[in-house]
Structures are given as structure tokens and as C-alpha cells.
Amino acid sequence: MRALVLIAALMIAAPAVGQEVQGQPQGPPPQGGGPLPGLDNGDMTPGEIQKLFDAYLVMEAQQALQLSDQQYPQFLSRLRTLQDTRRKNQQERNQLMNQLQRLTNPRAQARGDETMIKERLTGLQELESRNAAEMRKAYNALDEVLDVRQQARFRVFEEQIERRKIELLMRARQQNRQNNQQGPNANPPVRRPPGR
């Protein structure tokens, strides 16, 4: 249920994303109103948030890229492959980075020796090389379905959605900070119409 609420919030908060891809100028960004459903109370993991943005990208891509009915099924299949590849590689990278953080933490009692750290660094370099090759392969497969303009639009569209995701996460973080500073018993501020 909260996933549907957040997707609805994304669609309301980001209507300009598809318009900007289609060459229309983007209007002023929406001002932060109330808390964002699902994001404001910290009950969603980054992985869940990424999945919601992936779902949003799938929902909006056909219109933003002006895909034909023949293109869409192949595009969708290859887009999911791209998203799965990105997610899998990000999870592996996060695991390695967490291990490196634990091994090099100056406050930890059981810090790793240089051999262990070197192994993780080598693993990180190998992962980054493999990730680059897998992502290039996934993008090439996706590009086979699209014409040149659609390929360019897709890159811009992806970038816009990534920016919007970061904006929404920052707003959620600010909301959490404000809620923590005000405390659980604080009264929410009274909202008044502009000019009064």
C-alpha cells in the first residue's frame, strides 16, 4: 500500500520530468509541502526506494520516449535487465564498502590486517570493472530497440529521475531531522495560505 502511495507522490511531485525530456521547459520545482508518504517516517530502506523509482521509470518511459507499441515490450524486458544489473552490482559494492569500513574503523577493537584490506580493495576493483562491462552490455541491448533520439532521451530521462530521487530523499531527511528536533509531542506548524 505505501508503495502505491509513494508512486502517487512521485507522479505529483515530478510531473515536469517527462515534459523536460520531450523538449518542454521545466517549470519551477514544486515547493516542499507536507511530509512525503513512506519516505518521511524512515520506514523504507534505500533498496525499496530504488525499486519504487525503477517502477516509476517503467511507468513513464513509454510516453517520455514516445515508444511505439512494437518497441515497448522489448524495451521493457531490456530495461528490467538493466535495472537488475545495476541493483545487483550496487548491493555487492555496498557489501564490500561496509566490509572496508569495518576493517579500517579506527575505533573498532578487531580491525582487519593489511592482507584482509588488500583483498577487499582488489575485490572492489574487480567488481567495478565487471560492473562497467555488464552495464555497457545492458545499455547496448536497450539501445538496439531505440532509435538515436530515443537513446538520448532515455539517458536524459534517467538522469532526471535520479536527480528527483535525490531531491525527495533530501526532503525526507530534512523532514526527519525537523521531526526529531521538535520531539514527539511538538505541535505541527499551522499552515496558512500565502499572503495571510
Tab-separated table of C-alpha atoms in Angstrom:
chain	number	residue	atom	x	y	z
A	1	MET	CA	0.000	0.000	0.000
A	2	ARG	CA	2.703	2.509	0.960
A	3	ALA	CA	4.452	1.696	-2.322
A	4	LEU	CA	1.379	2.857	-4.248
A	5	VAL	CA	1.161	5.996	-2.112
A	6	LEU	CA	4.803	6.845	-2.794
A	7	ILE	CA	4.436	6.256	-6.530
A	8	ALA	CA	1.441	8.601	-6.483
A	9	ALA	CA	3.561	11.163	-4.610
A	10	LEU	CA	6.306	10.794	-7.221
A	11	MET	CA	3.847	11.382	-10.028
A	12	ILE	CA	2.527	14.513	-8.333
A	13	ALA	CA	5.951	15.828	-7.298
A	14	ALA	CA	7.664	15.157	-10.606
A	15	PRO	CA	5.316	15.977	-13.482
A	16	ALA	CA	7.986	18.059	-15.182
A	17	VAL	CA	10.366	15.126	-15.705
A	18	GLY	CA	8.625	13.748	-18.782
A	19	GLN	CA	7.901	17.230	-20.150
A	20	GLU	CA	11.559	18.233	-19.961
A	21	VAL	CA	12.580	15.123	-21.905
A	22	GLN	CA	10.094	15.984	-24.630
A	23	GLY	CA	11.680	19.412	-25.026
A	24	GLN	CA	9.266	21.466	-22.980
A	25	PRO	CA	10.858	23.798	-20.456
A	26	GLN	CA	10.582	22.716	-16.877
A	27	GLY	CA	8.607	24.995	-14.593
A	28	PRO	CA	9.753	25.957	-11.117
A	29	PRO	CA	10.312	22.940	-8.851
A	30	PRO	CA	7.432	22.200	-6.507
A	31	GLN	CA	7.914	23.700	-3.068
A	32	GLY	CA	8.237	21.231	-0.231
A	33	GLY	CA	4.812	20.833	1.228
A	34	GLY	CA	3.895	18.180	3.712
A	35	PRO	CA	5.805	15.054	4.510
A	36	LEU	CA	6.343	12.522	1.766
A	37	PRO	CA	4.397	9.296	2.287
A	38	GLY	CA	6.685	6.389	3.103
A	39	LEU	CA	9.840	8.499	2.960
A	40	ASP	CA	9.056	10.841	5.830
A	41	ASN	CA	8.941	8.318	8.622
A	42	GLY	CA	12.108	6.434	7.699
A	43	ASP	CA	10.290	3.121	7.309
A	44	MET	CA	11.639	2.383	3.823
A	45	THR	CA	15.073	1.042	3.001
A	46	PRO	CA	17.155	2.571	0.192
A	47	GLY	CA	16.569	-0.638	-1.782
A	48	GLU	CA	12.800	-0.235	-1.507
A	49	ILE	CA	13.047	3.394	-2.569
A	50	GLN	CA	15.171	2.406	-5.581
A	51	LYS	CA	12.586	-0.216	-6.593
A	52	LEU	CA	9.850	2.412	-6.455
A	53	PHE	CA	11.831	4.758	-8.677
A	54	ASP	CA	12.518	1.866	-11.051
A	55	ALA	CA	8.764	1.223	-11.207
A	56	TYR	CA	8.150	4.921	-11.855
A	57	LEU	CA	10.697	4.896	-14.692
A	58	VAL	CA	8.918	1.901	-16.261
A	59	MET	CA	5.523	3.632	-15.953
A	60	GLU	CA	6.665	6.897	-17.525
A	61	ALA	CA	9.159	5.659	-20.127
A	62	GLN	CA	6.713	4.845	-22.928
A	63	GLN	CA	5.328	8.373	-23.008
A	64	ALA	CA	8.629	10.164	-22.311
A	65	LEU	CA	10.459	8.279	-25.080
A	66	GLN	CA	7.427	8.071	-27.403
A	67	LEU	CA	7.880	4.329	-27.800
A	68	SER	CA	5.782	2.511	-30.355
A	69	ASP	CA	3.631	-0.459	-29.326
A	70	GLN	CA	6.127	-2.736	-31.109
A	71	GLN	CA	9.113	-1.264	-29.230
A	72	TYR	CA	7.600	-1.249	-25.757
A	73	PRO	CA	7.662	-4.995	-24.835
A	74	GLN	CA	11.313	-5.399	-25.891
A	75	PHE	CA	12.255	-2.107	-24.253
A	76	LEU	CA	10.564	-3.164	-21.012
A	77	SER	CA	12.374	-6.501	-20.903
A	78	ARG	CA	15.766	-4.916	-21.547
A	79	LEU	CA	15.112	-2.062	-19.125
A	80	ARG	CA	14.400	-4.597	-16.369
A	81	THR	CA	17.676	-6.350	-17.191
A	82	LEU	CA	19.487	-3.000	-16.898
A	83	GLN	CA	17.803	-2.231	-13.572
A	84	ASP	CA	18.524	-5.715	-12.168
A	85	THR	CA	22.166	-5.446	-13.227
A	86	ARG	CA	22.529	-2.036	-11.599
A	87	ARG	CA	20.812	-3.181	-8.386
A	88	LYS	CA	22.882	-6.388	-8.087
A	89	ASN	CA	26.160	-4.551	-8.620
A	90	GLN	CA	25.175	-1.812	-6.159
A	91	GLN	CA	24.375	-4.400	-3.486
A	92	GLU	CA	27.736	-6.117	-3.990
A	93	ARG	CA	29.524	-2.766	-3.880
A	94	ASN	CA	27.710	-1.783	-0.687
A	95	GLN	CA	28.745	-5.053	0.960
A	96	LEU	CA	32.387	-4.518	0.047
A	97	MET	CA	32.309	-0.906	1.210
A	98	ASN	CA	30.757	-1.939	4.534
A	99	GLN	CA	33.486	-4.544	4.992
A	100	LEU	CA	36.173	-1.966	4.232
A	101	GLN	CA	34.595	0.447	6.689
A	102	ARG	CA	34.599	-2.185	9.444
A	103	LEU	CA	38.160	-3.274	8.681
A	104	THR	CA	39.534	0.270	8.739
A	105	ASN	CA	37.465	1.791	11.552
A	106	PRO	CA	39.984	3.334	13.996
A	107	ARG	CA	37.554	2.827	16.913
A	108	ALA	CA	36.950	-0.877	16.292
A	109	GLN	CA	38.694	-3.306	18.595
A	110	ALA	CA	39.082	-6.022	15.974
A	111	ARG	CA	40.423	-4.121	12.983
A	112	GLY	CA	41.462	-6.018	9.888
A	113	ASP	CA	45.047	-6.623	8.947
A	114	GLU	CA	46.524	-5.285	5.722
A	115	THR	CA	46.043	-8.590	3.883
A	116	MET	CA	42.299	-8.573	4.519
A	117	ILE	CA	42.012	-4.926	3.493
A	118	LYS	CA	44.021	-5.536	0.322
A	119	GLU	CA	41.755	-8.478	-0.596
A	120	ARG	CA	38.650	-6.286	-0.274
A	121	LEU	CA	40.263	-3.483	-2.315
A	122	THR	CA	41.138	-5.975	-5.065
A	123	GLY	CA	37.580	-7.309	-4.929
A	124	LEU	CA	36.256	-3.753	-5.255
A	125	GLN	CA	38.406	-3.062	-8.338
A	126	GLU	CA	37.294	-6.333	-9.951
A	127	LEU	CA	33.659	-5.554	-9.176
A	128	GLU	CA	33.938	-2.067	-10.691
A	129	SER	CA	35.478	-3.478	-13.887
A	130	ARG	CA	32.835	-6.201	-14.139
A	131	ASN	CA	30.075	-3.696	-13.362
A	132	ALA	CA	31.228	-1.365	-16.163
A	133	ALA	CA	31.222	-4.236	-18.674
A	134	GLU	CA	27.801	-5.542	-17.558
A	135	MET	CA	26.243	-2.076	-17.636
A	136	ARG	CA	27.679	-1.377	-21.094
A	137	LYS	CA	26.214	-4.689	-22.324
A	138	ALA	CA	22.791	-3.888	-20.795
A	139	TYR	CA	22.757	-0.368	-22.312
A	140	ASN	CA	23.792	-1.733	-25.727
A	141	ALA	CA	20.945	-4.256	-25.627
A	142	LEU	CA	18.491	-1.487	-24.715
A	143	ASP	CA	19.846	0.800	-27.451
A	144	GLU	CA	19.153	-1.899	-30.075
A	145	VAL	CA	15.425	-1.312	-29.521
A	146	LEU	CA	15.614	2.504	-29.664
A	147	ASP	CA	16.425	4.981	-32.393
A	148	VAL	CA	19.161	7.567	-31.769
A	149	ARG	CA	16.805	10.259	-30.444
A	150	GLN	CA	15.156	7.805	-28.073
A	151	GLN	CA	18.572	6.663	-26.836
A	152	ALA	CA	19.467	10.254	-25.998
A	153	ARG	CA	16.054	10.901	-24.424
A	154	PHE	CA	16.417	7.787	-22.271
A	155	ARG	CA	19.783	8.947	-20.884
A	156	VAL	CA	18.319	12.380	-20.064
A	157	PHE	CA	15.162	10.823	-18.583
A	158	GLU	CA	17.202	8.502	-16.345
A	159	GLU	CA	19.324	11.409	-15.146
A	160	GLN	CA	16.235	13.489	-14.328
A	161	ILE	CA	14.677	10.658	-12.337
A	162	GLU	CA	17.933	10.124	-10.428
A	163	ARG	CA	18.037	13.839	-9.580
A	164	ARG	CA	14.404	13.751	-8.460
A	165	LYS	CA	15.118	10.728	-6.273
A	166	ILE	CA	17.974	12.560	-4.553
A	167	GLU	CA	15.770	15.647	-4.050
A	168	LEU	CA	12.992	13.576	-2.472
A	169	LEU	CA	15.434	11.709	-0.233
A	170	MET	CA	16.939	15.012	0.922
A	171	ARG	CA	13.466	16.378	1.671
A	172	ALA	CA	12.629	13.224	3.624
A	173	ARG	CA	15.871	13.548	5.583
A	174	GLN	CA	15.109	17.195	6.397
A	175	GLN	CA	11.600	16.219	7.481
A	176	ASN	CA	13.024	13.506	9.762
A	177	ARG	CA	15.502	15.995	11.229
A	178	GLN	CA	12.740	18.522	11.909
A	179	ASN	CA	10.531	15.851	13.478
A	180	ASN	CA	13.393	14.707	15.722
A	181	GLN	CA	14.210	18.287	16.792
A	182	GLN	CA	10.597	19.094	17.572
A	183	GLY	CA	10.130	15.891	19.535
A	184	PRO	CA	7.148	13.536	19.503
A	185	ASN	CA	4.866	15.907	21.458
A	186	ALA	CA	5.529	19.049	19.436
A	187	ASN	CA	2.570	20.549	17.627
A	188	PRO	CA	2.911	20.656	13.828
A	189	PRO	CA	3.196	24.189	12.420
A	190	VAL	CA	-0.079	25.741	11.294
A	191	ARG	CA	-0.186	26.116	7.515
A	192	ARG	CA	-1.669	29.348	6.250
A	193	PRO	CA	-2.460	30.352	2.677
A	194	PRO	CA	0.113	32.683	1.094
A	195	GLY	CA	-0.431	36.382	1.773
A	196	ARG	CA	-2.124	35.987	5.159
